[in-house]
Coordinates of C-alpha atoms in Angstrom, one line a residue:
X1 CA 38.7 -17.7 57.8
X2 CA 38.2 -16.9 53.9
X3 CA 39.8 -14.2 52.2
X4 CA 42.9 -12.5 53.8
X5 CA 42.9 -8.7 52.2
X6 CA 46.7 -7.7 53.2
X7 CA 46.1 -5.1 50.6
X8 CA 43.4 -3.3 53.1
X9 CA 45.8 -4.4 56.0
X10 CA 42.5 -6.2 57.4
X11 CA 45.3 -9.5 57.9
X12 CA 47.0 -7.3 60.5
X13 CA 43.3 -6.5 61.5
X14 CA 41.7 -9.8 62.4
X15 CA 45.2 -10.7 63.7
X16 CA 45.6 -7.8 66.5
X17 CA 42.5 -8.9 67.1
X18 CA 42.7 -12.6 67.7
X19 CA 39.8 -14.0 65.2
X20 CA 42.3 -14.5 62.1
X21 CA 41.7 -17.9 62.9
X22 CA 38.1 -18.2 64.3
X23 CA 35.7 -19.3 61.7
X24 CA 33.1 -21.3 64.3
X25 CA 29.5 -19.1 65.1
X26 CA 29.3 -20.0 69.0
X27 CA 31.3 -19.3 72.0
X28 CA 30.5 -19.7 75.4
X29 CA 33.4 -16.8 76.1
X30 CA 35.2 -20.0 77.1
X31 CA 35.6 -21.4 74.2
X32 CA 34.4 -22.3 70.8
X33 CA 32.2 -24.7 69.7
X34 CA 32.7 -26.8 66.5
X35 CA 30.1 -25.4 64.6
X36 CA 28.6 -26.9 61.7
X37 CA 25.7 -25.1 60.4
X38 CA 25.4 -23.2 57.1
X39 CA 28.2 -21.1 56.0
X40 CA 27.7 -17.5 56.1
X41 CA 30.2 -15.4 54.3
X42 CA 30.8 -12.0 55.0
X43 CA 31.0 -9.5 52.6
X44 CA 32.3 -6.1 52.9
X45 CA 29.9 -3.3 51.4
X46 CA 32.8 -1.2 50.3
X47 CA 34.1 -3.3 48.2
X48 CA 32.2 -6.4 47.9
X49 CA 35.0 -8.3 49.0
X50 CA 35.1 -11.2 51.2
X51 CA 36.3 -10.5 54.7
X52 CA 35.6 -14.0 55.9
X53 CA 33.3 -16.7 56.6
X54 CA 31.7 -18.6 59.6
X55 CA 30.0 -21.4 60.2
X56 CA 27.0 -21.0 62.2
X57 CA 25.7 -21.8 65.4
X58 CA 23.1 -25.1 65.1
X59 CA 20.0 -25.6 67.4
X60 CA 22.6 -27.9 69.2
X61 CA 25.1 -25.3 69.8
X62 CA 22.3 -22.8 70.6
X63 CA 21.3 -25.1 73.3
X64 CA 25.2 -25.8 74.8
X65 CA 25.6 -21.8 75.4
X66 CA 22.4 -21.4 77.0
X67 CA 22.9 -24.8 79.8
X68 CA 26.5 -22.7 80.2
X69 CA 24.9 -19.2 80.9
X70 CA 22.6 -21.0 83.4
X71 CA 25.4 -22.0 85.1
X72 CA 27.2 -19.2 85.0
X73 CA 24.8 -17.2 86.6
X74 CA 24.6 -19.6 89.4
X75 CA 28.0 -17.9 90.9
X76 CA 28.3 -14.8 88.6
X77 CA 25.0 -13.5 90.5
X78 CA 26.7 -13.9 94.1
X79 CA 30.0 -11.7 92.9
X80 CA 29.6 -8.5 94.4
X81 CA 28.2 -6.1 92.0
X82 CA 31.1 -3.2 92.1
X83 CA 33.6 -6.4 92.1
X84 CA 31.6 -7.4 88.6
X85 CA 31.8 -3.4 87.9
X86 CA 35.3 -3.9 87.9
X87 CA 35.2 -6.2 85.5
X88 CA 33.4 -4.1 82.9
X89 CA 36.2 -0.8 83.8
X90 CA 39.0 -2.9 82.9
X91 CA 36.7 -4.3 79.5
X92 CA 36.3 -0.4 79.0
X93 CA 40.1 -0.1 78.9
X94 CA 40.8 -2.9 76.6
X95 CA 38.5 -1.2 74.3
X96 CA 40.7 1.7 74.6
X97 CA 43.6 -0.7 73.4
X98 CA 41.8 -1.9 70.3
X99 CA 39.6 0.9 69.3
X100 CA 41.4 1.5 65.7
X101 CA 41.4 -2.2 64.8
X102 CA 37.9 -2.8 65.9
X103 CA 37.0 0.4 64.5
X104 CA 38.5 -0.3 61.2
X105 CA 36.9 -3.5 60.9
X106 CA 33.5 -2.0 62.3
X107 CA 33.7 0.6 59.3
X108 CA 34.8 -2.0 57.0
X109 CA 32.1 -4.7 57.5
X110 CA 29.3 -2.5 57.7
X111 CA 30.2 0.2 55.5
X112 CA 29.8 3.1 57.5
X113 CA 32.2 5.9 57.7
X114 CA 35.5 5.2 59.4
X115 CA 34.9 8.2 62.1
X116 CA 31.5 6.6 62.7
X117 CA 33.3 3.5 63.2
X118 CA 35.3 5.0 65.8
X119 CA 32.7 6.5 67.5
X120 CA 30.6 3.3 67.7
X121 CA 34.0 1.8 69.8
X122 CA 33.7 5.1 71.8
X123 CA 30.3 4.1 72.8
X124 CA 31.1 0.9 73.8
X125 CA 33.6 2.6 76.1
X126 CA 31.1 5.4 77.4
X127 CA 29.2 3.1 78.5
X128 CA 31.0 0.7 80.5
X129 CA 32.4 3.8 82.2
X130 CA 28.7 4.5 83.3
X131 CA 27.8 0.9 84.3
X132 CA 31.0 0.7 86.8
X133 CA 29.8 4.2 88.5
X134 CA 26.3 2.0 88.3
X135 CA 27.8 -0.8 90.0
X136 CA 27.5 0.8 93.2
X137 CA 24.2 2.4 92.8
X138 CA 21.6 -0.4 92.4
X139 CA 19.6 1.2 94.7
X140 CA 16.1 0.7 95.8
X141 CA 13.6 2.7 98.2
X142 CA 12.9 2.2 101.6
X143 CA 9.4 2.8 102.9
X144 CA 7.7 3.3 106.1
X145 CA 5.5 0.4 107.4
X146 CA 1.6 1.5 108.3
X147 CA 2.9 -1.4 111.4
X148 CA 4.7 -0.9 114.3
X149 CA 8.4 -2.3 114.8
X150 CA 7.9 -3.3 111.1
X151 CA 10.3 -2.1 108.1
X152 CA 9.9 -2.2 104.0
X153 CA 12.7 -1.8 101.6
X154 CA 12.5 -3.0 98.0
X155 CA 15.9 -4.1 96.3
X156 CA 16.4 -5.0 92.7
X157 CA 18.0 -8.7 92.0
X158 CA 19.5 -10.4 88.7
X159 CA 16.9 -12.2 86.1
X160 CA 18.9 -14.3 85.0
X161 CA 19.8 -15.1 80.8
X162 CA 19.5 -11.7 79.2
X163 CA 19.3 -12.8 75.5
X164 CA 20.5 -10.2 72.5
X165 CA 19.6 -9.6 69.1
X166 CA 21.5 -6.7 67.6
X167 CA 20.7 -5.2 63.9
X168 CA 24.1 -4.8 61.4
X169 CA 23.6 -0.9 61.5
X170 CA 25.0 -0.7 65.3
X171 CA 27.1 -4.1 65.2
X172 CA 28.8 -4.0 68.4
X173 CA 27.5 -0.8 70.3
X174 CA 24.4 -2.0 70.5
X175 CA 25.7 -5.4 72.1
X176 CA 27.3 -3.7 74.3
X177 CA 24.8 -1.3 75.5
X178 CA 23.4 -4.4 76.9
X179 CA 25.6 -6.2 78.4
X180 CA 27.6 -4.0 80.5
X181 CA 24.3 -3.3 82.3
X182 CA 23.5 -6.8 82.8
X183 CA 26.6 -7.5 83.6
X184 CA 27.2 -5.4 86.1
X185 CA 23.4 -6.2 87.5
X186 CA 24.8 -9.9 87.6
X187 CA 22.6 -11.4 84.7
X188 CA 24.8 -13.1 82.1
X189 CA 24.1 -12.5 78.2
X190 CA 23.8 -14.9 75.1
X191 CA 23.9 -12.9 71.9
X192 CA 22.6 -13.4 68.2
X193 CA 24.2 -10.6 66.5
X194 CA 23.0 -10.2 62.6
X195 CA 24.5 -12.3 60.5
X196 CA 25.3 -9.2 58.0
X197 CA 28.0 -8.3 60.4
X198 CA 29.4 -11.3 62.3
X199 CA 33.0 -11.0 62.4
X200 CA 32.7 -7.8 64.3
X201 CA 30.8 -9.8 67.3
X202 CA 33.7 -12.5 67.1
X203 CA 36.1 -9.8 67.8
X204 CA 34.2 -8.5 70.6
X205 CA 34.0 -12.0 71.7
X206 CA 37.7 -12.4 71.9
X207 CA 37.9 -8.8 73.4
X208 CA 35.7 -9.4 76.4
X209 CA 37.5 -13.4 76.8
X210 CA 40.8 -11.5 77.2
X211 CA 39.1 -9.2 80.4
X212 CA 37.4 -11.9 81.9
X213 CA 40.1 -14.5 81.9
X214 CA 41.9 -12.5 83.5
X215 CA 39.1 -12.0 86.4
X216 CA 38.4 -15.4 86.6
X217 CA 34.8 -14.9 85.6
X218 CA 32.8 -17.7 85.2
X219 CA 32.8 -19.9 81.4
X220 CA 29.1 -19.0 79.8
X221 CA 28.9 -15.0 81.3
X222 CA 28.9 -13.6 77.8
X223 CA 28.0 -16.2 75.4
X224 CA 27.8 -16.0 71.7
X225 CA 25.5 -17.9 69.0
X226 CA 26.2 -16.7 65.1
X227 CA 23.1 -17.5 62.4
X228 CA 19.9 -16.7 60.8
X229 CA 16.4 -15.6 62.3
X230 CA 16.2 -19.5 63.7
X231 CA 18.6 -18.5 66.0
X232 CA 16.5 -15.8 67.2
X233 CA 13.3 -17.7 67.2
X234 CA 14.6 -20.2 69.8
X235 CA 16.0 -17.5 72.2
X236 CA 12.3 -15.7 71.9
X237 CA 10.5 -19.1 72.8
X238 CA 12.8 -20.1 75.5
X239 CA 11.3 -19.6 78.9
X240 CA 15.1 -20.0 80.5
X241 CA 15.4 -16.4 79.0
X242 CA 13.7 -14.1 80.9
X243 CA 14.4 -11.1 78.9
X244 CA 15.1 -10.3 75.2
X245 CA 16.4 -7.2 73.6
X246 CA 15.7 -7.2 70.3
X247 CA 16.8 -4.0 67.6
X248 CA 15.8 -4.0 64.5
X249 CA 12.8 -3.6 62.2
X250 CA 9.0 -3.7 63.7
X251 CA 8.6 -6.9 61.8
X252 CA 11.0 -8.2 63.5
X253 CA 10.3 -6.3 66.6
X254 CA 6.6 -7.9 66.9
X255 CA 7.2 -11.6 66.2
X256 CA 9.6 -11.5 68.9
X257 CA 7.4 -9.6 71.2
X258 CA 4.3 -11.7 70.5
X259 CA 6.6 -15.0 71.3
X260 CA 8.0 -13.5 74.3
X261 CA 4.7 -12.2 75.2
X262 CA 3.4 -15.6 74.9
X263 CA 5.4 -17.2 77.6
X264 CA 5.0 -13.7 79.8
X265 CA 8.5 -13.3 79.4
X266 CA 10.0 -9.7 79.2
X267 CA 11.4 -7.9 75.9
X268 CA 13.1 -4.5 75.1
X269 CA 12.3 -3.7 72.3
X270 CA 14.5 -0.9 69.8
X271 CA 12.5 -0.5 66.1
X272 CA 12.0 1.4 63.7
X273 CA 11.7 5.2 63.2
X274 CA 11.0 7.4 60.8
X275 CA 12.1 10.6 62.6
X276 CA 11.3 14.6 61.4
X277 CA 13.2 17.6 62.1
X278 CA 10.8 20.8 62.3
X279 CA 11.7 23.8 60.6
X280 CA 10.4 26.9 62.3
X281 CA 10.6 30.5 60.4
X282 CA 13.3 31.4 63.4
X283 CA 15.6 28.7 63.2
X284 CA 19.1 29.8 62.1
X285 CA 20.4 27.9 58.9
X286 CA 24.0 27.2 60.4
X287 CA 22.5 24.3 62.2
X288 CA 19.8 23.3 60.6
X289 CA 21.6 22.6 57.5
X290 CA 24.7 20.2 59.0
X291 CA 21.9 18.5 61.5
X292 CA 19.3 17.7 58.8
X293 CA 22.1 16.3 56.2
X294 CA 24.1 14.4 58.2
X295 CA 21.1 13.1 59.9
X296 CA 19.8 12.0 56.5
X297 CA 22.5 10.7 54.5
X298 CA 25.3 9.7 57.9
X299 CA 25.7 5.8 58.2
X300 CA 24.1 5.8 54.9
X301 CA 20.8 6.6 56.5
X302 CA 20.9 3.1 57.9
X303 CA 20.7 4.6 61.7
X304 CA 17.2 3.9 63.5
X305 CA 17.5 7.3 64.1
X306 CA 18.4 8.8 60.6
X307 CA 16.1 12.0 59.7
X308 CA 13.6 10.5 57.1
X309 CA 11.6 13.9 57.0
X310 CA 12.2 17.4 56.9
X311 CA 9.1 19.5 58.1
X312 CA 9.6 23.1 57.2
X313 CA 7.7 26.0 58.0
X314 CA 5.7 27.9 54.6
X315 CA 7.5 31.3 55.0
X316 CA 11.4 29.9 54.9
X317 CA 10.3 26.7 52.7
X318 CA 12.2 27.3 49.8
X319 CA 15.3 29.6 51.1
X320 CA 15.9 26.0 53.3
X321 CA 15.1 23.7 50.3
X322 CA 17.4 25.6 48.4
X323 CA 19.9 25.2 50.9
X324 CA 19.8 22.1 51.5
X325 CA 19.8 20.9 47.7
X326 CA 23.1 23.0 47.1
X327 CA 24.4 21.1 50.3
X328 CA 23.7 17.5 48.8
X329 CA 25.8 18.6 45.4
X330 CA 28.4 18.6 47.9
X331 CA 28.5 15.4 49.3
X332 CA 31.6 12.8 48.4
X333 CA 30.3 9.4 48.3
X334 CA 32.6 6.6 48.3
X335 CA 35.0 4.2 50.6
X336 CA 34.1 5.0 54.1
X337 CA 37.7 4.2 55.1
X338 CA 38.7 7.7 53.1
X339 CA 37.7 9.9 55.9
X340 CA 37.0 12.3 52.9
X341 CA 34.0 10.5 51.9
X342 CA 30.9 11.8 53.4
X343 CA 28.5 8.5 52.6
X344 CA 29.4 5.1 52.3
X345 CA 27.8 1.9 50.5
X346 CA 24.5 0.1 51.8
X347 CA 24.7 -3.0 53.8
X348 CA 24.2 -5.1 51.1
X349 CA 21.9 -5.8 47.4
X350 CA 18.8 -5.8 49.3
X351 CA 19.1 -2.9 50.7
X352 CA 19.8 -1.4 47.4
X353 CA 16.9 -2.9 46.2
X354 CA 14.6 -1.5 48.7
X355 CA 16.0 1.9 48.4
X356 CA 15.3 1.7 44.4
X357 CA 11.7 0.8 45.2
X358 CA 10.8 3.2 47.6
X359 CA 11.8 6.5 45.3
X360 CA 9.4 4.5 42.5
X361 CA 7.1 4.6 45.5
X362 CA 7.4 8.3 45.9
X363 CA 7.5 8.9 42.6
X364 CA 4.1 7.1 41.8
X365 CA 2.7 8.6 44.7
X366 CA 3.5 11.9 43.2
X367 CA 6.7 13.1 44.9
X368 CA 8.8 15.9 43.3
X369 CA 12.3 14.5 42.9
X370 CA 14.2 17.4 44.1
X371 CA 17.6 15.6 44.1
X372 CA 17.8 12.2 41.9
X373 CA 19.1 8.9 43.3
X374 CA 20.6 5.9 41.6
X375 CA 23.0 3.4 41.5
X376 CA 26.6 4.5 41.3
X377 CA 29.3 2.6 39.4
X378 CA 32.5 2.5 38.2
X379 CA 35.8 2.4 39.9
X380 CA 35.1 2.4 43.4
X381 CA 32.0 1.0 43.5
X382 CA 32.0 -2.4 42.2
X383 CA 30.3 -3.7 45.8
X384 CA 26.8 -2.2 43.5
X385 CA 26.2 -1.1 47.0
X386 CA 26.8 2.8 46.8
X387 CA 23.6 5.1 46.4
X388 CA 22.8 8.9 46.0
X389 CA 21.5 10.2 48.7
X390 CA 18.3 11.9 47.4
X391 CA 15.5 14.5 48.3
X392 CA 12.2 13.8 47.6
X393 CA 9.3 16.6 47.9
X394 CA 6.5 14.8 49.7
X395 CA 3.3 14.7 51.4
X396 CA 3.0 13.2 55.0
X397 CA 0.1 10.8 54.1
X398 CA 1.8 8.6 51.1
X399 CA 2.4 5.1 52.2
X400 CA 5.9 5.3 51.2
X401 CA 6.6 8.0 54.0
X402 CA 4.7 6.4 56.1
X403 CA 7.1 3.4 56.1
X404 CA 10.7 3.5 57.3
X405 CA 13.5 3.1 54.6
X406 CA 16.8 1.9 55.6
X407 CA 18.6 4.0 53.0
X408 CA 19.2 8.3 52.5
X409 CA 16.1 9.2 51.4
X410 CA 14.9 12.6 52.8
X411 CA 11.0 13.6 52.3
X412 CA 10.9 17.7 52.4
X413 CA 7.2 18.6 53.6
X414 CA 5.5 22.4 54.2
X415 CA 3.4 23.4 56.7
X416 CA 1.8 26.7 57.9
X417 CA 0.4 28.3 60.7
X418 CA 1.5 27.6 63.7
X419 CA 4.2 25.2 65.0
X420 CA 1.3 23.2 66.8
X421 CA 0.4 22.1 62.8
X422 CA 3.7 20.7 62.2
X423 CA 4.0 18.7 65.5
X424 CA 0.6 17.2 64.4
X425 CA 2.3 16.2 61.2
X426 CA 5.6 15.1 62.5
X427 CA 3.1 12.8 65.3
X428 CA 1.4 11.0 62.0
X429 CA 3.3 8.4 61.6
X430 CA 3.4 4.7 63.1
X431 CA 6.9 5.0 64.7
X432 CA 7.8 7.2 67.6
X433 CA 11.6 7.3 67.9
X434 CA 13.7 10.7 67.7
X435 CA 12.4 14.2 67.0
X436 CA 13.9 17.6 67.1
X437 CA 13.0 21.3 66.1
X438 CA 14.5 23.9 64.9
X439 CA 13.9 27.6 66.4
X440 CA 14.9 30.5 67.9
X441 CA 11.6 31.2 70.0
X442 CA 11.4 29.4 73.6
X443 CA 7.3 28.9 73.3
X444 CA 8.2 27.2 70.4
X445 CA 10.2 24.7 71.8
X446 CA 8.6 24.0 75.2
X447 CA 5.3 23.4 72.7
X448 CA 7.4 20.4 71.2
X449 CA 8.2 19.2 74.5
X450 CA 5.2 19.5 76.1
X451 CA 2.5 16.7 76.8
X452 CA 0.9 17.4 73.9
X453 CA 4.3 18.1 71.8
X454 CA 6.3 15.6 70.3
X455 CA 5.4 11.8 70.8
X456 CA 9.0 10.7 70.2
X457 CA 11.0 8.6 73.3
X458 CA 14.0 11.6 71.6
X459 CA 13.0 14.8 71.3
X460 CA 15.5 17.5 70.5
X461 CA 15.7 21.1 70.0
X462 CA 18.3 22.7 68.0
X463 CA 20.3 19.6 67.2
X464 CA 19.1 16.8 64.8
X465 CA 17.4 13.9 65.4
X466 CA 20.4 11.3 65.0
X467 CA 23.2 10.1 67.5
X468 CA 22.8 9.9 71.1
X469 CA 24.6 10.2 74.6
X470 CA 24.3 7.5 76.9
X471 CA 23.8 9.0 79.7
X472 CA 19.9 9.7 79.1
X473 CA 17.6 6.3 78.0
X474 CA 17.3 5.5 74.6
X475 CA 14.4 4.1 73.1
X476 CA 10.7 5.4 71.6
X477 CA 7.6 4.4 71.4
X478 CA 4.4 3.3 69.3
X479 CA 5.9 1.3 66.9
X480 CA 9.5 2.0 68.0
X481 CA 8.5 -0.5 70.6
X482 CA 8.7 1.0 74.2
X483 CA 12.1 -0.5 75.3
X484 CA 15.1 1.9 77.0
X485 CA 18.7 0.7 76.9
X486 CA 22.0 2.8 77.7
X487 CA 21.6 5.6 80.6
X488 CA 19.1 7.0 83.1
X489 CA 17.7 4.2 85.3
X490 CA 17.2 1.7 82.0
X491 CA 19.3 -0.8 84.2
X492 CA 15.9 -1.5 86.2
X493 CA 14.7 -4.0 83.0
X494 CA 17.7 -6.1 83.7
X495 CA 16.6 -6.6 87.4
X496 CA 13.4 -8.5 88.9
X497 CA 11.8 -6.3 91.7
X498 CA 11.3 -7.3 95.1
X499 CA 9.5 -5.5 98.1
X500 CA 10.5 -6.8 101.7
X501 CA 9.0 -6.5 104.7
X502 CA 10.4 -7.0 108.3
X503 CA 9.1 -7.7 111.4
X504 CA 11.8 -7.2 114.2
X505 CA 8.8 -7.4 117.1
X506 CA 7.2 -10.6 119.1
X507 CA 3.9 -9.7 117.8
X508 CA 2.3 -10.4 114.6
X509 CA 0.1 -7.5 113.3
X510 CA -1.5 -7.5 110.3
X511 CA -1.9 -4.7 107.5
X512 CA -5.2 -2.4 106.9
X513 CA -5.8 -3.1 110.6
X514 CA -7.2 -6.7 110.6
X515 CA -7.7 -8.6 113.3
X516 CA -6.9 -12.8 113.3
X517 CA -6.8 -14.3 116.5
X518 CA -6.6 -17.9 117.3

């Protein structure tokens, strides 16, 4: 590894850990590979510090993981699937164990806050407490047969490779979100985490080797291949995959749909969003104001499901905006770590970039800048990575709103009339993703979730439109992509269906009554 910062105490870090001395970008859990591809350095947004760097994974290596998840799964598949939930319950305790470190270095490499760092472990630990209660509850239905003596029962078997591709935003929650289903559904993983954020997935790595050493599960059960999109192109093309999650931008979200498509493999799909909160004239300002800032400006507005636009109702337009503008003079922006800090840096100088174009956007559009963004610097922001969070008074038709901007930039709309006018606006947009209102009147909320309300895979009412529990499926639609991950009965897309049929008579009849006699 590169640069050892004792001064952070990241040393003590990567050591408690176990990757102080990993620097290779593929692992079959068993161990790692040589790798010799290009060098990718990774660079902490707080600072702009080097944390480390890795070499990545090569079409070669690529290929080694995946022959070892093939045969992997060959006796994986056959373990009992509360013996395999077992597995993942005592993984959920190591995380336990390393939560701090892992959350440190999660905050750290990213950039987001240090309690959002936490809670990203926390995740990982929610949810492989729910797959080992799903373990023993892969259930299918059992059926009546139209034929005598005959039974029908469907039952839900492994696929096979699940391949991953995680964005930097969520870098190990998302991972994990993933495998513990699969896992526990006996499919094995190979993962390409993004290559903004790969020393967290090498810790993970080392995390889950510990747990499954100590199981005896099979060498290539949760592989591991560190690199570029390349990496990701190969695992969308390869029919020995049979199902790729892919999170990230809709870009990114098509090409790998159209190549997975191509080969009538399966993808889940987690995209963009560009997600509204509704302001009613009844909602009560206590909770619109923390649920409509933190959703804008938490993880730096780098969450899929960060509030891009405020729509608020004509007749408490500006008591809100005032509000909410006095609330954004408040905000402390600098090292995540300092759990003062309410906004940390961007992931990186193209984000900044992209964040700088799209208020010029607004701007040229004809948005009202109601709070001004920029570039901070000074001490404490030499990364060039720390941004105001900004307000911008907007209309729901300009191109730039219409887009998804990884950074805090919150677009304050009106509407009047009823709250039927502002669920039309909220709708306009290409991505479909989280939602939420705010009110005090019952109509008004069953109107947003109604069949004709909000077209959102989330849709809230009374909290914001960011964060999630993982007990309910996650996901959205349009151009959020379609796919569910985490809770609910989102294990099903890690399983191939099967509907059986037995005949326990000594005669043969046939369905829909036909007759074939020889």
């Amino acid at each position: 590894m590169a640069e050892v910062l004792t001064d952070l105490g990241m040393k003590e870090i990567l050591t408690q850990l176990g990757i102080e001395d990993i620097n290779n970008g593929a692992s079959t859990g068993g161990h790692w590979f040589n790798t010799r591809g290009e060098k990718i350095e990774s660079v902490s947004p707080v600072d702009g510090r080097v944390i480390a760097s890795v070499n990545s994974a090569t079409e070669a290596d690529y290929e080694a993981v995946v022959l070892k998840a093939q045969e992997a799964f060959k006796s994986w598949r056959k373990w009992t699937a509360p013996a395999r939930g077992e597995v993942v319950r005592q993984l959920a305790t190591k995380l336990r164990e390393y939560k701090e470190p892992l959350g440190k270095l999660v905050s750290y490499e990213m950039g987001k806050s240090l309690q959002e760092g936490y809670g990203e472990v926390q995740e990982m630990i929610d949810i492989c407490d729910f797959a080992v209660g799903l373990s023993r509850q892969l259930h299918g239905l059992t059926m009546h047969s139209e034929r005598p003596g005959h039974r029908m029962y469907e039952q839900y078997h492994p696929l096979g490779i699940v391949g991953i591709i995680s964005a930097f935003n969520f870098p190990v929650a998302v991972w994990n979100w993933n495998t513990a289903l699969a896992w526990v559904c006996g499919d094995v993983c190979v993962w390409k985490p993004s290559e903004k954020a790969p020393i967290t997935s090498i810790a993970c790595q080392q995390i889950t080797k510990e747990v499954f050493d100590a199981n005896g599960v099979p060498e290539g059960v949760s592989g591991l291949v560190i690199g570029g999109a390349d990496l990701g192109i190969l695992m969308s093309n390869d029919k020995r995959v049979p199902l790729v999650s892919a999170t990230g931008s809709t870009r990114m979200g098509k090409s790998v749909g159209a190549a997975v498509g191509a080969r009538l493999g399966k993808s889940l799909l987690e995209l963009g969003g560009n997600n509204a909160i509704i302001v009613t004239p009844t909602a009560d300002l206590k909770i619109v104001l923390p649920g409509a800032v933190f959703g804008a400006v938490g993880t730096g507005g780098q969450r899929c499901t960060s509030t891009r636009r405020l729509i608020i109702h004509e007749d408490v337009y500006d008591t809100f905006v005032s509000a909410i503008v006095n609330a954004y003079g408040q905000l402390k922006i600098g090292n995540p770590l300092d759990e003062n800090n309410h906004v940390g840096p961007l992931i990186d100088q193209d984000a900044v970039d992209m964040y700088l174009k799209a208020l010029d956007a607004a701007k040229a559009e004809g948005g009202n800048i109601l709070v001004e963004g920029g570039v901070l610097s000074g001490e404490g922001y030499e990364s060039g990575c720390y941004v105001k969070p900004a307000i911008v008074e907007a209309k729901n038709e300009f191109q730039i709103v219409q887009h998804e901007t990884f950074a805090p930039i919150l677009y304050i709309m009106k509407y009047s009339g009823g709250v039927e006018n502002a669920i039309a606006i909220q709708n306009n947009v290409p991505q479909g993703l989280s939602s939420a209102i705010m009110t005090g009147l019952i109509k008004d909320s069953e109107a947003f979730l109604s069949c004709s309300g909000s077209d959102c895979g989330i849709a809230n009412v009374n909290i914001g439109t960011s964060g999630a529990e993982i007990g309910g499926a996650f996901g959205g639609e349009k151009e959020t992509g379609g796919g569910r991950e985490s809770g609910s009965d989102a294990w099903k897309v890690y399983m191939r269906r099967q509907t059986n049929t037995i005949n326990y008579t000594d005669d043969l009849p046939l369905a829909q009554g036909i007759k074939f006699e020889l």
